PDB file of C-alpha atoms in Angstrom:
ATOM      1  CA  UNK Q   1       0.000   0.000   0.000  1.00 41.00           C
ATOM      2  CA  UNK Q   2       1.268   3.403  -0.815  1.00 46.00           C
ATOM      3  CA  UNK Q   3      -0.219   6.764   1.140  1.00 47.00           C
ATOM      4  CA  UNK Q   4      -0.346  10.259   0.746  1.00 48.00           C
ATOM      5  CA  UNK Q   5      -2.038  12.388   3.495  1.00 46.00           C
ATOM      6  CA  UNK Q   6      -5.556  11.442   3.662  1.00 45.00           C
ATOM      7  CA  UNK Q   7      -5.653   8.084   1.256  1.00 48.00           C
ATOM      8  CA  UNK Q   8      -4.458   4.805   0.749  1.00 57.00           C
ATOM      9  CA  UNK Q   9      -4.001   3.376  -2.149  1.00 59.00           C
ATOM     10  CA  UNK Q  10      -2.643   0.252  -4.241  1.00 66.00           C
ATOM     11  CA  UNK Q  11      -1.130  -0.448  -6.876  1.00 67.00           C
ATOM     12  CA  UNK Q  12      -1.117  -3.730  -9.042  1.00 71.00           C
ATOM     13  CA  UNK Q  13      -0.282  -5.972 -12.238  1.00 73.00           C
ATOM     14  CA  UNK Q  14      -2.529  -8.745 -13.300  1.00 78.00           C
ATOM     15  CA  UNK Q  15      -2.038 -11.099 -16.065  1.00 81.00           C
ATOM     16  CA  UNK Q  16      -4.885 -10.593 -18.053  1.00 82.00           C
ATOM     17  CA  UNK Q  17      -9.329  -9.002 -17.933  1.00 81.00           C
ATOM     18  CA  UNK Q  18     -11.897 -10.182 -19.856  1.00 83.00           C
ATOM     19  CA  UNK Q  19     -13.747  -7.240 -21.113  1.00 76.00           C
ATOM     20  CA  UNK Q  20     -16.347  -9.408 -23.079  1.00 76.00           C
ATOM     21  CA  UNK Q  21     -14.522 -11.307 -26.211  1.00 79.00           C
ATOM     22  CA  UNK Q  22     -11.790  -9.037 -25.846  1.00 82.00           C
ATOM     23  CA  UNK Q  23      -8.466 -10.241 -23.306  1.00 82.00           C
ATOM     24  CA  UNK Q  24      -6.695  -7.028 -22.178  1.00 80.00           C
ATOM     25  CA  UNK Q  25      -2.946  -8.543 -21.620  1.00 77.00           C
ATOM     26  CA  UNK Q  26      -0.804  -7.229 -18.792  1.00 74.00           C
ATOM     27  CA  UNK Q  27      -2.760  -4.376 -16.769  1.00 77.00           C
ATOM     28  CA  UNK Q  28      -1.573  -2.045 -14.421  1.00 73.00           C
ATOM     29  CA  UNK Q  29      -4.546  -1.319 -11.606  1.00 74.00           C
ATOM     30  CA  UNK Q  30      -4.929   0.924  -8.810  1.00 72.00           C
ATOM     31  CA  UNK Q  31      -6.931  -0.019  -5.669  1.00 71.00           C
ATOM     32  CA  UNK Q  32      -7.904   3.113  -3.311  1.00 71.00           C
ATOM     33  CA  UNK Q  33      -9.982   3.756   0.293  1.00 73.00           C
ATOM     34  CA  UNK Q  34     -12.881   4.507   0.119  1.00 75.00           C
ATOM     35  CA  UNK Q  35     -12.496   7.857   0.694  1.00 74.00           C
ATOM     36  CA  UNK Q  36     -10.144   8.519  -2.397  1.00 71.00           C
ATOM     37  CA  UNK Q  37     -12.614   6.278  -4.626  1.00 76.00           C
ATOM     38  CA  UNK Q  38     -15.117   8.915  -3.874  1.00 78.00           C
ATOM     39  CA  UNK Q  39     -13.845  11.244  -5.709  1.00 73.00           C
ATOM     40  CA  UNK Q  40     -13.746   9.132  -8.468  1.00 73.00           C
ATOM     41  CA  UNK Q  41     -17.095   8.289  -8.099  1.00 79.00           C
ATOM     42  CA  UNK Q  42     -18.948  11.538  -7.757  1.00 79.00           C
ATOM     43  CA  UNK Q  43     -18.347  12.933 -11.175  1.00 77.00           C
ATOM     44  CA  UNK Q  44     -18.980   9.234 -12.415  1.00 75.00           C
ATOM     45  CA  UNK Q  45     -22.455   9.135 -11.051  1.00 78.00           C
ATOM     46  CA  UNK Q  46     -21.902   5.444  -9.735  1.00 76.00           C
ATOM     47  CA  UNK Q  47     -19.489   3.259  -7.697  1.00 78.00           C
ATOM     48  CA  UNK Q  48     -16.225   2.570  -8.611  1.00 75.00           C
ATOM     49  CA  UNK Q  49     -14.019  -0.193  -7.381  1.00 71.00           C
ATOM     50  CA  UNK Q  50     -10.657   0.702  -8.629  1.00 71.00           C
ATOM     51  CA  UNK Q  51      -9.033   1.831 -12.376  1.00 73.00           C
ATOM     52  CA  UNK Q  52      -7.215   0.570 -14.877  1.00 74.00           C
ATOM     53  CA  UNK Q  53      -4.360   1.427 -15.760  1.00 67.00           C
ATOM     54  CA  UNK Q  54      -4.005   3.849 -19.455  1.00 64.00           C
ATOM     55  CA  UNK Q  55      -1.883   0.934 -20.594  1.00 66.00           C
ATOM     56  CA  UNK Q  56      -5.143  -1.304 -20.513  1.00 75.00           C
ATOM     57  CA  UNK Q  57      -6.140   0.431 -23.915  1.00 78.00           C
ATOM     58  CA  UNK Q  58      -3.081   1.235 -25.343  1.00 74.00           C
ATOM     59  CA  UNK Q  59      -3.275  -1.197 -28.008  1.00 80.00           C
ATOM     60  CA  UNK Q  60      -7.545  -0.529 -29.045  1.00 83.00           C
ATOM     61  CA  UNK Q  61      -9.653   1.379 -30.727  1.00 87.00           C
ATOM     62  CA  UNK Q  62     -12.591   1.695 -29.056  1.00 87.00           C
ATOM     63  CA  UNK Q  63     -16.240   2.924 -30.394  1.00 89.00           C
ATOM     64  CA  UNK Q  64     -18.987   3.048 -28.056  1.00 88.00           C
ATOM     65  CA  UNK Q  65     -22.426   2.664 -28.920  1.00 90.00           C
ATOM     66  CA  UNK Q  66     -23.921   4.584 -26.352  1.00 89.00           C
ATOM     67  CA  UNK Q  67     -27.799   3.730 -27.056  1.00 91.00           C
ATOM     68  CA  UNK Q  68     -26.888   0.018 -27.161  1.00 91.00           C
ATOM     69  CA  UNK Q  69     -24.882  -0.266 -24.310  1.00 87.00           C
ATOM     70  CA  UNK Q  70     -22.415  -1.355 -26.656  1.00 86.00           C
ATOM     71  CA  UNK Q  71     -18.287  -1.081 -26.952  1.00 84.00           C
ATOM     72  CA  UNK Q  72     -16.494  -2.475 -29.736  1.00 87.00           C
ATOM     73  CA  UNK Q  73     -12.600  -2.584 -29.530  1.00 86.00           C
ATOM     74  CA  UNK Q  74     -10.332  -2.995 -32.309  1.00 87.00           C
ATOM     75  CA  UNK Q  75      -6.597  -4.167 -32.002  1.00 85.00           C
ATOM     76  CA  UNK Q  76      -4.503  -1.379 -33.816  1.00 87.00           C
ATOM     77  CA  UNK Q  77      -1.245  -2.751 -32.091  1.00 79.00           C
ATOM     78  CA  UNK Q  78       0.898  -4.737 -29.775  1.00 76.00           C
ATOM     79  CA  UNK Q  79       2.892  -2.473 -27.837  1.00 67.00           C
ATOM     80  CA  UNK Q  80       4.312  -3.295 -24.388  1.00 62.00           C
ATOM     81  CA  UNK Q  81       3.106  -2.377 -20.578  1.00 56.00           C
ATOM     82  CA  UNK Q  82       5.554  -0.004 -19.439  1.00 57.00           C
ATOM     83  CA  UNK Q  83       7.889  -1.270 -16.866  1.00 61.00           C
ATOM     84  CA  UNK Q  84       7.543  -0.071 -13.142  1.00 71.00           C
ATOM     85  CA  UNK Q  85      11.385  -0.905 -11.882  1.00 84.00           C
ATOM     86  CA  UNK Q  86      12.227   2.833 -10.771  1.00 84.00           C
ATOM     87  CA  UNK Q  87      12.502   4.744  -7.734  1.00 91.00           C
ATOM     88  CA  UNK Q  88       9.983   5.032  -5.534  1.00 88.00           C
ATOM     89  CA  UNK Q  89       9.100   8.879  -5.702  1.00 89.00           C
ATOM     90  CA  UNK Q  90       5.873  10.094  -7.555  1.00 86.00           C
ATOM     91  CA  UNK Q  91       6.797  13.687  -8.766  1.00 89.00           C
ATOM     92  CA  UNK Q  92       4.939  16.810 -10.582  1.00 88.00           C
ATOM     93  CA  UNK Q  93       6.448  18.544 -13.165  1.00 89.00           C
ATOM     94  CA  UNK Q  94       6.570  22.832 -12.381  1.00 91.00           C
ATOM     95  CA  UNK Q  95       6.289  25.285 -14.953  1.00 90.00           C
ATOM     96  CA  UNK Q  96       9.819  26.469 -14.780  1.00 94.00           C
ATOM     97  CA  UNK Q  97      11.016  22.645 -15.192  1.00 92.00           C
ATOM     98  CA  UNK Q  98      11.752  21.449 -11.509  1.00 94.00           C
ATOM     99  CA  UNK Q  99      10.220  18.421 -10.538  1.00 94.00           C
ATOM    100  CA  UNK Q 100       8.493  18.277  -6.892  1.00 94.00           C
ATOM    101  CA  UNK Q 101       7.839  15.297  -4.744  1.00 93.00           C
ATOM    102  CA  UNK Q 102       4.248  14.812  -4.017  1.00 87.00           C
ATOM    103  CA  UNK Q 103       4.237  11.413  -2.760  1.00 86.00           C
ATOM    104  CA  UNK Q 104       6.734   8.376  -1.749  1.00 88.00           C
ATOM    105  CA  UNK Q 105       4.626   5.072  -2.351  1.00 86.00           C
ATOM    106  CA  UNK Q 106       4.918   2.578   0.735  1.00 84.00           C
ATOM    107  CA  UNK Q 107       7.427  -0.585   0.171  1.00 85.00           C
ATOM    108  CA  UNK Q 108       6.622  -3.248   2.601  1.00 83.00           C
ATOM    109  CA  UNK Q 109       4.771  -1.163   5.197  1.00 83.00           C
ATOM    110  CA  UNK Q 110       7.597   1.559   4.641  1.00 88.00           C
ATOM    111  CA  UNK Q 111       8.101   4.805   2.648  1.00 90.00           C
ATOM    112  CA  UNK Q 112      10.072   3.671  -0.540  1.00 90.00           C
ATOM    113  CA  UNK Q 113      12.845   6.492   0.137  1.00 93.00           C
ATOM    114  CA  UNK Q 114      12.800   7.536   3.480  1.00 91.00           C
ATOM    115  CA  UNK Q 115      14.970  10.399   3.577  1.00 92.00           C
ATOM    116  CA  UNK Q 116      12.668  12.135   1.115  1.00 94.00           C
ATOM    117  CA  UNK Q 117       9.343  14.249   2.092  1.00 93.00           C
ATOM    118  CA  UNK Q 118       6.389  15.698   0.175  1.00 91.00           C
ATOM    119  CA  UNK Q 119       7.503  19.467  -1.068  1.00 94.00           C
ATOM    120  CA  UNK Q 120      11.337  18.275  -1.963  1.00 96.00           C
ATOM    121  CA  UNK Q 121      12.298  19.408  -5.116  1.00 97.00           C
ATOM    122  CA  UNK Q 122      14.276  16.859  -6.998  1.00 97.00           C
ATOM    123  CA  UNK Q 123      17.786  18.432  -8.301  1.00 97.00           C
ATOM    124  CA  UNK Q 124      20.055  15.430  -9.788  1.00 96.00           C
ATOM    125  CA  UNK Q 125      19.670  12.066 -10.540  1.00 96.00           C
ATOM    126  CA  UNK Q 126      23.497   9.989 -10.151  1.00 96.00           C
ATOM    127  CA  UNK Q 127      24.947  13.348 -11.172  1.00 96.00           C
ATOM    128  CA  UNK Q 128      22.583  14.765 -14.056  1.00 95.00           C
ATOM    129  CA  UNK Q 129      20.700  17.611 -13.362  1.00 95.00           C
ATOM    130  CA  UNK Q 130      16.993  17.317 -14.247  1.00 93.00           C
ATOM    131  CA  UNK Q 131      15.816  20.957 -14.282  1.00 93.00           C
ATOM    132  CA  UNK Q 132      14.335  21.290 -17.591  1.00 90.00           C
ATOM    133  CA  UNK Q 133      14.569  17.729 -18.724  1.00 89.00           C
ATOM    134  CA  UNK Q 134      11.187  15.697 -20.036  1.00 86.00           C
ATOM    135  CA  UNK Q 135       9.425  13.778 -17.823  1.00 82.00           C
ATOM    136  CA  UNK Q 136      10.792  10.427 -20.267  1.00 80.00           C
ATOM    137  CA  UNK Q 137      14.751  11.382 -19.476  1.00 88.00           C
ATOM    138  CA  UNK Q 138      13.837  12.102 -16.177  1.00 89.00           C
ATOM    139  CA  UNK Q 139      11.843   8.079 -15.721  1.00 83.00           C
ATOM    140  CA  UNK Q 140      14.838   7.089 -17.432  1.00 86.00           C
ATOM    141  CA  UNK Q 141      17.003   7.932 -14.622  1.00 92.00           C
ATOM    142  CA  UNK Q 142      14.985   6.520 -12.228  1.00 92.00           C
ATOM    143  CA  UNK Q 143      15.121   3.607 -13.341  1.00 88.00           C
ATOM    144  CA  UNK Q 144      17.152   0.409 -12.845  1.00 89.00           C
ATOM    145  CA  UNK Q 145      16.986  -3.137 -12.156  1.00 89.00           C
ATOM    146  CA  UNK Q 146      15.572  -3.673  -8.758  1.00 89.00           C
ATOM    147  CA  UNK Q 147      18.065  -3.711  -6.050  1.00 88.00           C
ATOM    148  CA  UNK Q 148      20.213  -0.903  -7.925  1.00 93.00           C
ATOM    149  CA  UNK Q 149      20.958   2.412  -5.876  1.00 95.00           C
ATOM    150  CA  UNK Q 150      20.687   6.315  -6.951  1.00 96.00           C
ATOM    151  CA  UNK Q 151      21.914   9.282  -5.308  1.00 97.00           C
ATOM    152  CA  UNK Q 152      19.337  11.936  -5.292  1.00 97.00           C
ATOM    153  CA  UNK Q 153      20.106  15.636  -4.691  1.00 97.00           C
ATOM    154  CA  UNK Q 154      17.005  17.105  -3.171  1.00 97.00           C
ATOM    155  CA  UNK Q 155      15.996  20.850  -1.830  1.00 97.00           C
ATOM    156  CA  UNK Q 156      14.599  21.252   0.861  1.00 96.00           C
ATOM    157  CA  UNK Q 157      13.659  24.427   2.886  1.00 95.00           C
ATOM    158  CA  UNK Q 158      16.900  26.196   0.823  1.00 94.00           C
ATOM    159  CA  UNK Q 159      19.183  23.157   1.403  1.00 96.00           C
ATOM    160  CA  UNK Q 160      20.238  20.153  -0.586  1.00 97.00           C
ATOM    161  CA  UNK Q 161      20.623  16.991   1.083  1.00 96.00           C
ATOM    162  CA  UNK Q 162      22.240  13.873  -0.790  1.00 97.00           C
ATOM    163  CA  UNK Q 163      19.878  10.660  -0.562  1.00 96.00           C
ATOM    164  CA  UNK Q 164      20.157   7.241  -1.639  1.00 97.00           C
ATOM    165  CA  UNK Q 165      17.465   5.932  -3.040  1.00 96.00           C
ATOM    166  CA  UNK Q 166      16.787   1.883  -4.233  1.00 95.00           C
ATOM    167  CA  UNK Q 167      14.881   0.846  -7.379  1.00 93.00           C
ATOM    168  CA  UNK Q 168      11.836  -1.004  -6.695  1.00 90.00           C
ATOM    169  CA  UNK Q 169       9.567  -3.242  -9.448  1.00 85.00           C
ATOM    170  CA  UNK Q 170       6.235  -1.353  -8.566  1.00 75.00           C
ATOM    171  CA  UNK Q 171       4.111  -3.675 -10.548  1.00 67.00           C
ATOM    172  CA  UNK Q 172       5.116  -7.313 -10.194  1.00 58.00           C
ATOM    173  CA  UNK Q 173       2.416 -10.067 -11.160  1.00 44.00           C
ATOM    174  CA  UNK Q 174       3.265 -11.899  -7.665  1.00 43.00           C
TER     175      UNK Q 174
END
């Protein structure tokens, strides 16, 4: 279970949902309290029990048939689920191209990086600055092969502080 201040949530790979004749392959979900979901649920208009990941469709065209209940999903391609081995920090991109820590996901009952709190803005990455960079170059430096170790250079309150941070797989199917 990960957390953020008032919410818990989950995240989740499964092998494969049956959405009618059609076997989505590989899907990230997210499991969240009941007070998260209902925020989900509001502007829905009707309960909600989780979400899918965006990968679940990556690979479909879908048409709905809104008067017939219908959907009708056509394969336009077979590309893969992205991988979840990175660092545990979940970060928002700024306008002048920082990148802020809003959230550590939980690893075992414990924060996946410690050291780090919500408001730290993320500096370096093993050296390389990340001001600036796209959100793809930044993942890319996250990641690793779980067990691997980055050193993070983080601001906080006007200070950096140096933090070593271990890559986690996120989305295992165990």
């Amino acid at each position: 279970w990960g957390s953020d201040q008032e919410a818990k949530w989950q995240l989740l790979r499964i092998p494969a949902v049956e959405f009618g004749p059609v076997t989505l392959n590989d899907i990230a979900i997210a499991g969240f309290s009941k007070e998260l979901m209902s925020r989900f649920e509001k502007p829905a208009g009707f309960p909600t029990a989780g979400l899918i990941g965006g990968n679940a469709l990556l690979n479909y065209r879908i048409g709905i048939d809104y008067a017939h209940s219908v959907a009708y999903f056509e394969r336009t391609s077979k590309h893969l689920p992205p991988q979840m081995e990175v660092v545990g920090l979940t970060l928002h991109p700024e306008p002048d191209g920082r990148y802020t820590v809003i959230g550590v996901p939980d690893v075992n009952g414990k924060p996946a990086v410690p050291d780090v709190q919500k408001g730290d803005v993320l500096i370096s990455v093993d050296g390389t600055a990340i001001k600036g960079g796209t959100m793809g170059q930044l993942w890319s430096l996250l990641g690793g092969i779980p067990g691997d170790t980055r050193t993070l250079v983080l601001g906080r309150n006007g200070k950096q502080l140096t933090v070593k941070a271990p890559v986690y797989n996120f989305l295992s199917n165990e």
